[in-house]
Coordinates of C-alpha atoms in Angstrom, one line a residue:
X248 CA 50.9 38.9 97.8
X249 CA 53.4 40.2 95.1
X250 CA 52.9 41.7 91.6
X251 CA 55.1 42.6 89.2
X252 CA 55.0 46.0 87.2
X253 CA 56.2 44.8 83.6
X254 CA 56.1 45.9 80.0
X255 CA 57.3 44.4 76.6
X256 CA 59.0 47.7 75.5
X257 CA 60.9 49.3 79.1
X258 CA 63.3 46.1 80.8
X259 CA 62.7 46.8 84.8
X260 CA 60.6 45.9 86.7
X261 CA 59.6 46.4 90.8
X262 CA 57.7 44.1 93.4
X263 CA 55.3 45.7 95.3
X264 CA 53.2 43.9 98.4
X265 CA 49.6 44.1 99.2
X266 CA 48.1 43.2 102.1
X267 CA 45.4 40.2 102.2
X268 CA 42.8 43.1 103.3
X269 CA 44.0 45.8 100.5
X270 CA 43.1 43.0 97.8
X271 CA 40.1 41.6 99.6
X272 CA 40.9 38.1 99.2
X273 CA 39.8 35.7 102.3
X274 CA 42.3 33.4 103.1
X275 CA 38.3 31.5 104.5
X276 CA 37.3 29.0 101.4
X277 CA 34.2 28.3 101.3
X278 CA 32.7 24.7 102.3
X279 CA 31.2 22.9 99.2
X280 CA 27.9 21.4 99.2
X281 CA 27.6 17.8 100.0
X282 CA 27.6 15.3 97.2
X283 CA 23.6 14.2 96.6
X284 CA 22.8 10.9 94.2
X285 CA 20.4 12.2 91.5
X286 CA 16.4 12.3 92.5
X287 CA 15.1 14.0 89.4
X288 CA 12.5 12.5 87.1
X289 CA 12.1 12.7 83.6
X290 CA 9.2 15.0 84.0
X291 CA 10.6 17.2 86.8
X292 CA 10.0 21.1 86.2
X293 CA 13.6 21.3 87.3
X294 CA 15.3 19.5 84.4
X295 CA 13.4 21.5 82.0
X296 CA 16.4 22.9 79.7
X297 CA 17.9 19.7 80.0
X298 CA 15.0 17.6 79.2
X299 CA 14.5 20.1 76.0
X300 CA 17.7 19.3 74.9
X301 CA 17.8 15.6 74.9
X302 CA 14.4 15.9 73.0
X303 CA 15.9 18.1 70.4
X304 CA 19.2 15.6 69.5
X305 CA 17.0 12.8 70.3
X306 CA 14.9 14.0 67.4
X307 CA 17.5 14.9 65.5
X308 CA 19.8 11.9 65.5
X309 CA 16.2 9.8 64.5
X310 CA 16.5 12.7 61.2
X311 CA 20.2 11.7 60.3
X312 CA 19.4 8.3 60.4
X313 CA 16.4 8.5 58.4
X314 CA 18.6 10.8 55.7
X315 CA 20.9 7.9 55.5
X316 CA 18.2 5.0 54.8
X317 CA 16.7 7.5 52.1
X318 CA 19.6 8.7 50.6
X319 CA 22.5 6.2 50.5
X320 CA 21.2 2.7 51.5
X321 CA 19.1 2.6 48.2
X322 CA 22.8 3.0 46.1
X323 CA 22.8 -0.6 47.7
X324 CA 19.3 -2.0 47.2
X325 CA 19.3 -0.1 43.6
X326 CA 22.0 -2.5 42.5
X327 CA 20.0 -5.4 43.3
X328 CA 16.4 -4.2 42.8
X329 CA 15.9 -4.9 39.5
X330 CA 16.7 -7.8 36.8
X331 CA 20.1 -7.6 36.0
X332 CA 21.3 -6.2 32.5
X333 CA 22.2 -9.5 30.3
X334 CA 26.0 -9.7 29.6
X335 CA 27.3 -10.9 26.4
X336 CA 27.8 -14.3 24.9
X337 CA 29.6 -15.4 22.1
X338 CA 28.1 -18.4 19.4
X339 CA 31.1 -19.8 17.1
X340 CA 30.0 -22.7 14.5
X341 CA 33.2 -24.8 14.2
X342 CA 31.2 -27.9 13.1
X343 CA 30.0 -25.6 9.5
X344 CA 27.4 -28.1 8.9
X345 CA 23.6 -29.1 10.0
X346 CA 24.4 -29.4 13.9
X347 CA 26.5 -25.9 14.3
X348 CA 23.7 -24.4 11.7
X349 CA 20.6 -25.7 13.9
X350 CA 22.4 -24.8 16.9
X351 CA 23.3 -21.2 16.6
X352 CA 20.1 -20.1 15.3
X353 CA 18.3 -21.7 17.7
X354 CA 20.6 -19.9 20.2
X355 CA 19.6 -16.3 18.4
X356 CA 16.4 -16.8 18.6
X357 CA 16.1 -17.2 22.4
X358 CA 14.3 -14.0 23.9
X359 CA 17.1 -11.9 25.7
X360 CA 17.4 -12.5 29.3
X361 CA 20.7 -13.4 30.9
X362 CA 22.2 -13.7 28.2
X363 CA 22.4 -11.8 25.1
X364 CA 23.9 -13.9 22.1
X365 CA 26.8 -12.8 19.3
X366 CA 27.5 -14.7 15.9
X367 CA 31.3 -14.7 15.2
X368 CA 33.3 -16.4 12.4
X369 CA 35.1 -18.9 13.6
X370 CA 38.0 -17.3 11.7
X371 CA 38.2 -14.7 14.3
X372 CA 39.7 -18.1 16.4
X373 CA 42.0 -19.6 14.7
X374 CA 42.8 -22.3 17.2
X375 CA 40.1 -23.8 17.6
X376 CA 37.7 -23.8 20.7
X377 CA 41.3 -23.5 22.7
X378 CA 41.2 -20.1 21.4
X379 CA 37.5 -19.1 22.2
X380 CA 38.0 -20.3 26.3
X381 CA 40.9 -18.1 26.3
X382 CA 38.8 -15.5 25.4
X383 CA 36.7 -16.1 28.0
X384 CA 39.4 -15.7 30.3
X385 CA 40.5 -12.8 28.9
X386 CA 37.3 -11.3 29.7
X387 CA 36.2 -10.6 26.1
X388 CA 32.8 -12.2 26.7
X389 CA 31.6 -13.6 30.2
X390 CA 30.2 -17.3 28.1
X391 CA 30.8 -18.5 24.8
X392 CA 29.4 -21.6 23.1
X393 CA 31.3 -23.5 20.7
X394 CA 29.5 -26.0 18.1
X395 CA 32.7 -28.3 18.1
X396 CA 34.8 -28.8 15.0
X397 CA 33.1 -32.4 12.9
X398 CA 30.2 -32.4 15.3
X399 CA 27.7 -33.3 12.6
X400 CA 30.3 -36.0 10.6
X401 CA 30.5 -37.6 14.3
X402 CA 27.0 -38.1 14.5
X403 CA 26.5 -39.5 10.9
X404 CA 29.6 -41.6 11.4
X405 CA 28.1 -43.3 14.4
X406 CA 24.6 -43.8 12.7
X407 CA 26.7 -45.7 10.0
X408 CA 28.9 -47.9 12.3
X409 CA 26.0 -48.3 14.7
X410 CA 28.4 -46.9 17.1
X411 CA 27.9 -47.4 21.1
X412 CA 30.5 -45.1 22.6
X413 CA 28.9 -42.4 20.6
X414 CA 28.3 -39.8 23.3
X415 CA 26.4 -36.2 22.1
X416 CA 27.7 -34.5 24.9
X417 CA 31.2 -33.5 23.1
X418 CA 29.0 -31.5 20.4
X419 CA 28.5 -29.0 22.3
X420 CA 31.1 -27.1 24.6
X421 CA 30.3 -23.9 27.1
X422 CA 33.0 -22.0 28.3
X423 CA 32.3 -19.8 31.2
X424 CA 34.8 -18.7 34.3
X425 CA 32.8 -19.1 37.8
X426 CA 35.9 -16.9 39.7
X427 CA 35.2 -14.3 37.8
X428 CA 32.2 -13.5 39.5
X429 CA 30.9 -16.5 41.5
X430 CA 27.8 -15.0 42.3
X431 CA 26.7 -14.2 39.1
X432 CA 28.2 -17.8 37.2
X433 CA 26.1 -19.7 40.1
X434 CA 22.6 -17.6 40.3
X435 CA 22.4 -16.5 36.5
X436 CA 24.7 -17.6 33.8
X437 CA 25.3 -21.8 34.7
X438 CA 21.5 -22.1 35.3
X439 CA 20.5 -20.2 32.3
X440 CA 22.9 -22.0 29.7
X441 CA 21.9 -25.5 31.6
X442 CA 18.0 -24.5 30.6
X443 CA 19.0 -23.0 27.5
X444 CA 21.2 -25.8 26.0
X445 CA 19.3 -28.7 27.1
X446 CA 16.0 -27.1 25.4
X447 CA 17.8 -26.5 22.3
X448 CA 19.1 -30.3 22.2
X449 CA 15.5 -31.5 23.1
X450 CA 14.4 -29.6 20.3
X451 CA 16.9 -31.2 17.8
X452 CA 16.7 -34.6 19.3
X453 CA 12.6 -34.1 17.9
X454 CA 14.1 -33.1 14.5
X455 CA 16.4 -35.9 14.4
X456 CA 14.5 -38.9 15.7
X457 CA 11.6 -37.7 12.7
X458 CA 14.3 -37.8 10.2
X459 CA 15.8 -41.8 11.4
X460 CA 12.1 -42.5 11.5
X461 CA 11.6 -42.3 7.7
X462 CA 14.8 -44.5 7.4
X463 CA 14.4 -48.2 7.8
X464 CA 17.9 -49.2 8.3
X465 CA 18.5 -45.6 10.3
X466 CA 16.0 -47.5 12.2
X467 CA 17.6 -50.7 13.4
X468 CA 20.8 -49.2 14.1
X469 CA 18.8 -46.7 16.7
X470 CA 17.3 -50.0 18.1
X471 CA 20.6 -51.2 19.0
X472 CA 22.3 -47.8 19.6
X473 CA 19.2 -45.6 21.5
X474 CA 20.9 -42.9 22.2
X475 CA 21.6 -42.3 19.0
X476 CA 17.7 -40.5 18.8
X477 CA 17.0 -40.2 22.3
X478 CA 20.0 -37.8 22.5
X479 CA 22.3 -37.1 19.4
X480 CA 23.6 -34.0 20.3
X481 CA 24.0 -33.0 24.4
X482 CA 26.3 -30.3 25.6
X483 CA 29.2 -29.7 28.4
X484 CA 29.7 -26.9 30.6
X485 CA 33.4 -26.4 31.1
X486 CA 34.3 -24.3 34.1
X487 CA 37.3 -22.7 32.9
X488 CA 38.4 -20.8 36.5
X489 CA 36.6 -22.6 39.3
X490 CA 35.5 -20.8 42.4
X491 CA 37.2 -23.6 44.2
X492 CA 38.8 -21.9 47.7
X493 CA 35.1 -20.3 49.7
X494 CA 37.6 -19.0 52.1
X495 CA 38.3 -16.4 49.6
X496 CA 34.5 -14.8 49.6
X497 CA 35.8 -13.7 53.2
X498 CA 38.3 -11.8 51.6
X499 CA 36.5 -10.5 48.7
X500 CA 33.4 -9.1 50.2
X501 CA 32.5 -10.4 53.7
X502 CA 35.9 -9.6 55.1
X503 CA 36.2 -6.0 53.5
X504 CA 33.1 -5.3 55.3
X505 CA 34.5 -6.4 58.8
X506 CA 38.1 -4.0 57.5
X507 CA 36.0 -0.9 57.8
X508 CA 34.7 -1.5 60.9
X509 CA 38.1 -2.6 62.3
X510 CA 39.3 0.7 60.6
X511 CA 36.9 2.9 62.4
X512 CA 37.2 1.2 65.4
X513 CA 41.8 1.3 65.1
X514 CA 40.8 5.4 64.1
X515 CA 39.0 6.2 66.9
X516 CA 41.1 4.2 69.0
X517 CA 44.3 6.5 67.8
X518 CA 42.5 9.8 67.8
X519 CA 41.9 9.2 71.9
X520 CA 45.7 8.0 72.1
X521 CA 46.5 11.5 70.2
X522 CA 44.0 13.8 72.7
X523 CA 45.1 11.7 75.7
X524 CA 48.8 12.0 75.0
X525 CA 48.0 15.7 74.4
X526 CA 50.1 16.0 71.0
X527 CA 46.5 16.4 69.2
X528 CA 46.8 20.3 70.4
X529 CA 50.7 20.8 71.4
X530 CA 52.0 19.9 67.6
X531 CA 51.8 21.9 64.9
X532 CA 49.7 21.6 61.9
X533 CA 52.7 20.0 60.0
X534 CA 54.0 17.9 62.5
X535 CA 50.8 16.8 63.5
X536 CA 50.0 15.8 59.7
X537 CA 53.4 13.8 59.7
X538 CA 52.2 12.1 63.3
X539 CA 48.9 10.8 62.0
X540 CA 50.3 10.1 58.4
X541 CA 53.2 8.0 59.6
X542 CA 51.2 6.4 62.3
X543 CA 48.9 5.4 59.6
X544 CA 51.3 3.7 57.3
X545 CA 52.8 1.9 60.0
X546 CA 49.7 0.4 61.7
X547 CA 48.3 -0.6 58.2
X548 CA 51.5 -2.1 57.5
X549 CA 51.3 -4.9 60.2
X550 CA 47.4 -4.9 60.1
X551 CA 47.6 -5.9 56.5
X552 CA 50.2 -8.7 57.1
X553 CA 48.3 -10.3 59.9
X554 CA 45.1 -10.2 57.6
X555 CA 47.0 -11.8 54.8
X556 CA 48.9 -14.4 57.2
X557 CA 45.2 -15.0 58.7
X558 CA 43.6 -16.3 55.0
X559 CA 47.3 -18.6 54.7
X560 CA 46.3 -20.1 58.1
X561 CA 43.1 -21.2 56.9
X562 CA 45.2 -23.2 54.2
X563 CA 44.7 -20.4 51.0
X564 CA 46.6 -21.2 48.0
X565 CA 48.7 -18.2 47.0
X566 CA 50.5 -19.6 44.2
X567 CA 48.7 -20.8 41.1
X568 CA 49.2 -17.9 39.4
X569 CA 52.7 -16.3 40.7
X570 CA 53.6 -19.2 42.9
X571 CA 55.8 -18.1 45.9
X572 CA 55.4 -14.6 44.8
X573 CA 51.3 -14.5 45.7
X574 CA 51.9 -14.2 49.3
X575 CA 53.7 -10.9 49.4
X576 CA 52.1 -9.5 46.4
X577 CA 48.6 -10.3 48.0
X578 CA 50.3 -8.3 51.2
X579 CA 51.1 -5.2 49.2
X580 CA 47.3 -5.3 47.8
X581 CA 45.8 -5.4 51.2
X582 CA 48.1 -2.8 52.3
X583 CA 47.1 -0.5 49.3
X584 CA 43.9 -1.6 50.3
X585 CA 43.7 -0.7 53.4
X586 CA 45.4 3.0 53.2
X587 CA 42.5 3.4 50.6
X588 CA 39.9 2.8 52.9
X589 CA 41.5 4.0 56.1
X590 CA 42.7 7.2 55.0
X591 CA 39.5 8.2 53.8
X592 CA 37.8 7.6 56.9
X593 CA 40.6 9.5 58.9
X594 CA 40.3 12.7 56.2
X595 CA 37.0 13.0 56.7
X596 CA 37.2 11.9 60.9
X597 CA 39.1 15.6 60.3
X598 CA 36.4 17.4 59.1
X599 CA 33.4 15.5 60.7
X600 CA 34.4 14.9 64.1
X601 CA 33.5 11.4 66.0
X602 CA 30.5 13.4 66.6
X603 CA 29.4 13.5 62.9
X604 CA 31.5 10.8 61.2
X605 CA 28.8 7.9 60.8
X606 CA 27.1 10.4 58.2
X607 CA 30.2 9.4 56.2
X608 CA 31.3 5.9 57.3
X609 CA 27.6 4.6 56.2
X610 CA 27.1 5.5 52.6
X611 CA 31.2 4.6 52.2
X612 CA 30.1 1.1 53.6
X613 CA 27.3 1.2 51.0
X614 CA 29.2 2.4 47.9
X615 CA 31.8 0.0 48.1
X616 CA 29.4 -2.9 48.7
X617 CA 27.5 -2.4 46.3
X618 CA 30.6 -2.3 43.8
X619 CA 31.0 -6.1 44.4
X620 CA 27.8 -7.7 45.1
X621 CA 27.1 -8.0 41.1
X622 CA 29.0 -7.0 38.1
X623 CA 28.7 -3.5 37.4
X624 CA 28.1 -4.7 33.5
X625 CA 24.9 -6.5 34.7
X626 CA 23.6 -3.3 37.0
X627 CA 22.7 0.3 35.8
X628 CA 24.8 2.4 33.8
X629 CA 25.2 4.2 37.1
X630 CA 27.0 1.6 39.1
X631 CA 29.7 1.7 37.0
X632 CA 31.2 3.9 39.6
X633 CA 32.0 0.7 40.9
X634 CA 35.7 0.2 39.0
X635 CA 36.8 3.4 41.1
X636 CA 36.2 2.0 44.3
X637 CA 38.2 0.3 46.9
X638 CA 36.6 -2.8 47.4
X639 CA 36.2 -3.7 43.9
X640 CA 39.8 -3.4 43.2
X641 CA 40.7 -5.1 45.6
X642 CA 38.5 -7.6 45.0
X643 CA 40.0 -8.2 41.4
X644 CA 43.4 -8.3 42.3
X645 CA 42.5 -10.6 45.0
X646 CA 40.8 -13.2 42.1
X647 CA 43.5 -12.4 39.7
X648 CA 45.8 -13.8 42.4
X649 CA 44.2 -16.4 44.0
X650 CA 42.3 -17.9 41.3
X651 CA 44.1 -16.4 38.1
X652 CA 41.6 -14.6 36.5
X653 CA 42.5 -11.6 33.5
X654 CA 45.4 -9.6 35.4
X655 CA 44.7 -6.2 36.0
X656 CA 47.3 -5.4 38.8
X657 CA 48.5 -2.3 37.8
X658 CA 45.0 -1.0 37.3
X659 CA 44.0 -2.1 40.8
X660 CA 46.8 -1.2 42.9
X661 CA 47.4 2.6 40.9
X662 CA 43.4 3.3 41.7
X663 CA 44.0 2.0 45.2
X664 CA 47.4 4.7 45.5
X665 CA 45.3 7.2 43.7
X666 CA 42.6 7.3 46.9
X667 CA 45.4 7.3 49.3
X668 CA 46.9 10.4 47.8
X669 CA 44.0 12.0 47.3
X670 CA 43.0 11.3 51.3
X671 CA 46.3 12.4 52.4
X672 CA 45.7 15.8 50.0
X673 CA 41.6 16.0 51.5
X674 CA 43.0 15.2 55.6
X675 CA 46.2 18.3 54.9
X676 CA 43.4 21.0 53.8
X677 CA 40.9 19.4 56.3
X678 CA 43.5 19.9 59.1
X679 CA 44.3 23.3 58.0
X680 CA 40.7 24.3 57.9
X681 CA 40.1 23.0 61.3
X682 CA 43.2 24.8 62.9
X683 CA 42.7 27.8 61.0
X684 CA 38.8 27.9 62.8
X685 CA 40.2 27.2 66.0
X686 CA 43.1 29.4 66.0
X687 CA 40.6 32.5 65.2
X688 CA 37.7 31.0 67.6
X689 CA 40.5 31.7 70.2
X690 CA 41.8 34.7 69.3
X691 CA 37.8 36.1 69.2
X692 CA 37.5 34.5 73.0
X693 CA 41.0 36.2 74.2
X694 CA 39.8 40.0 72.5
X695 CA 36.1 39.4 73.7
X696 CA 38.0 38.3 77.2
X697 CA 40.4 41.2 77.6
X698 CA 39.4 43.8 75.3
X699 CA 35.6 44.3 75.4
X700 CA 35.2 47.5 74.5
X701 CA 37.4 48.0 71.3
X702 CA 35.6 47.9 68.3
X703 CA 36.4 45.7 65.7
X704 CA 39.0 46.9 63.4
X705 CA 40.8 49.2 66.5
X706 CA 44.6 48.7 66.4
X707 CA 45.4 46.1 69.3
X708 CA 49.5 46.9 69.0
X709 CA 51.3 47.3 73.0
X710 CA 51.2 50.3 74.8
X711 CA 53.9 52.1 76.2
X712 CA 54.0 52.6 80.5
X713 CA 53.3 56.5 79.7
X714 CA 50.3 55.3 77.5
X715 CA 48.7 53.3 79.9
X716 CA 45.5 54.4 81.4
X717 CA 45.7 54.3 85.4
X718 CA 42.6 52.6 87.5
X719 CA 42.3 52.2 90.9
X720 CA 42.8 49.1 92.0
X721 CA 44.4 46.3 89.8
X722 CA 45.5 46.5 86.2
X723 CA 46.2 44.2 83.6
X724 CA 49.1 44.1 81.2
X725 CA 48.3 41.9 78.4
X726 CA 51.6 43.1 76.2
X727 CA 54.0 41.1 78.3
X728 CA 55.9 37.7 77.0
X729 CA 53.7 35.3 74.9
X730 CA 50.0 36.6 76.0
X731 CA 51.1 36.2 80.1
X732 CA 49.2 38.2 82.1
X733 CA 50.5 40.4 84.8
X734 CA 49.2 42.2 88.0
X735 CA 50.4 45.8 89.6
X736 CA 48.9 47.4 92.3
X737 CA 47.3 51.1 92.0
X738 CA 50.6 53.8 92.5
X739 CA 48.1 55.1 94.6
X740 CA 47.6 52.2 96.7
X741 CA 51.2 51.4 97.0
X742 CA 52.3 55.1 98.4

């Protein structure tokens, strides 16, 4: 065998041979033991440590899960525990006379529940009823009702004329927008104005029929026109932005759910691709950031397309509101969409390991859901986290496109940037952290390794040859190249 006397300050360098019997080395290797198929039992003495182990991460994995149905899967059932907070409704009189007067304070006094009524002035409208639906589209109010313009001359008019095709039903108009929150139109606000309304034209129809009852010639015109007191005054529910495309609930919630997931599972996927490959360790911290960055941007950019082309297979409309433009621009809000949620999950893969990472992919799955399942304006002043989130603003942008709803683009896609720029900021420190730990983990392993007996502190700089201290047998030079270590025999072995 042949060693090399080297040193990082003095360039030469001799070989010197020992003999197989100076070093002691046996060219005889010794035979391993024969492969054995596992006999243990759970309960064997001999398993002891291991079965301890198990016990203890059993035990503790039960804890984790535990810690996350206590602390973040309420954030979900919170938002749906109690009654929701009523939302504001508007009340404009543009009749002026006894039908818009009976009307709207019949519509004050109803106990607060769903709905929680406003007066206004017609004046604040001046087109009309036109006016107060755009409002609701708009978003200034999530109802209004509208006591039409000549409601109460209508009525009188037809008493007069004895008039047939008198129908009560244009009286009353509400405006509501179902896309803006289907949920919430469908469960809540439709069924609550259809009670609502319909009491309050009971109620009048009472009033009314009492007051024709006292008039004999009121009274033979109601004999030939019934409705006339059975129902003078009736209402219509006009649906200004219908929830009218189902598919688009998969892209709204249902389908954001099933993006994480396919997230974590593309993640985890490209993590084992980087420790396989074995650029995960050989890169530095810079270039690795770059690696997974890029990587990122690219994968999301085809995953987003394919997930957009997937809703236009199923027939989605993307053009009502900004006709051939909806199809890309839906694209770019997926794509923001999903660097948003992606990015997060691979900051924190950083910091968490696979090991550890469900502590944060489970209360993200919960913060975001929640955000969408009712309107935070309806939940606890707390949830109103929700118009940060990912899933909500995508969720918007999504109805603003598809269905047409108030526009808030800009809004939704800048929050959306703003979370992959701040994920990109968390995963560089994160990374940094993470190298930093390991880089000083390994340099405690190599001093622990080859320098057990200097205190910590000592200077660790190369010795010269003269410094060197001489032991018989075999010494090790640890101050040549790049941390390669060298043999050299004894001088006293070699003479």
């Amino acid at each position: 065998m042949s060693t090399t006397i080297s040193s990082g300050l003095i360039h030469s360098s001799r070989t010197i041979t020992a003999s197989p019997m100076a070093t002691g080395v046996s060219k005889q290797k010794a035979r391993p033991n024969r492969p054995k198929k596992p006999s243990n039992s759970f309960r064997d003495h001999t398993i002891a440590e291991s079965r301890a182990v198990y016990l203890k991460l059993a035990i503790l994995s039960l804890l984790g899960v535990v810690l996350i149905i206590l602390g973040a899967m309420p954030i979900y059932w919170g938002g749906l525990y109690a009654p929701p907070k009523p939302l504001e409704g508007f009340i404009v009189d543009f009749d002026g006379s006894s039908v818009g007067s009976f009307v709207s304070q019949a519509l004050e006094s109803v106990p607060v529940t769903t709905i929680q009524w406003r007066v206004l002035s017609p004046s604040k409208f001046p087109g009309g009823p036109p006016d107060l639906a755009e409002a609701v589209k708009e978003e200034q109010t999530w109802v209004a009702v509208s006591i039409n313009p000549n409601a109460t001359s209508n009525l009188n008019n037809a008493l007069t004329t004895a008039d047939s095709s008198y129908d009560g039903k244009f009286a009353i108009t509400a405006y509501a927008a179902e896309a803006r929150q289907e949920t919430m139109f469908r469960n809540l606000l439709r069924p609550n104005l259809q009670a609502t309304l319909f009491a309050i034209a009971q109620a009048f129809a009472r009033q009314h029929t009492q007051q024709l009852s006292e008039n004999r010639k009121a009274s033979s015109i109601v004999a030939a026109v019934p409705q006339l007191a059975t129902a003078p005054i009736s209402y219509t529910i006009d649906n200004l932005i219908p929830f009218d495309a189902p598919v688009v609930s998969a892209i709204t919630f249902t389908g954001m759910l099933f993006l994480i997931i396919i997230l974590f599972v593309l993640l985890n996927l490209t993590l084992q691709a980087r420790v396989i490959s074995g650029i995960e360790h050989k890169l530095s911290t810079i270039s690795l950031l770059k690696v997974r960055i890029t990587t990122s941007l690219i994968q999301y950019f085809f995953f987003s397309l394919f997930y957009t082309l997937l809703s236009r297979a199923f027939q989605l409309d993307f053009t009502r509101r900004f006709g051939a433009g909806g199809f890309p621009l839906l694209w770019a809000v997926n794509y923001c969409g999903l660097l948003a949620l992606g990015l997060a999950l691979e900051s924190m893969l950083t910091l968490l390991t696979p090991r550890f990472i469900m502590f944060f992919l489970i209360p993200w799955f919960l913060v975001n859901s929640s955000s969408v399942a009712l309107p935070f304006e309806a939940q606890y002043d707390l949830y109103r986290y929700s118009r940060g989130m990912p899933f909500y603003n995508i969720s918007r942008a999504t109805r603003t496109i598809v269905f047409g709803t108030k526009s808030e683009l800009g809004l939704n896609i800048g929050i959306l940037l703003a979370w992959t720029i701040l994920s990109i900021c968390t995963m560089a420190a994160f990374q940094l952290l993470i190298r930093h730990r390991a880089h000083t983990a390994a340099l405690a392993a190599y001093e622990e390794e080859f320098f057990p007996d200097i205190e910590d502190g000592e200077d660790l700089k190369p010795k010269t040859p003269e410094l060197v201290v001489q032991e018989s047998g075999v010494q090790v030079d640890m101050f040549h190249g790049n941390s390669e270590t060298t043999f050299r025999g004894s001088p006293h072995h070699h003479r």
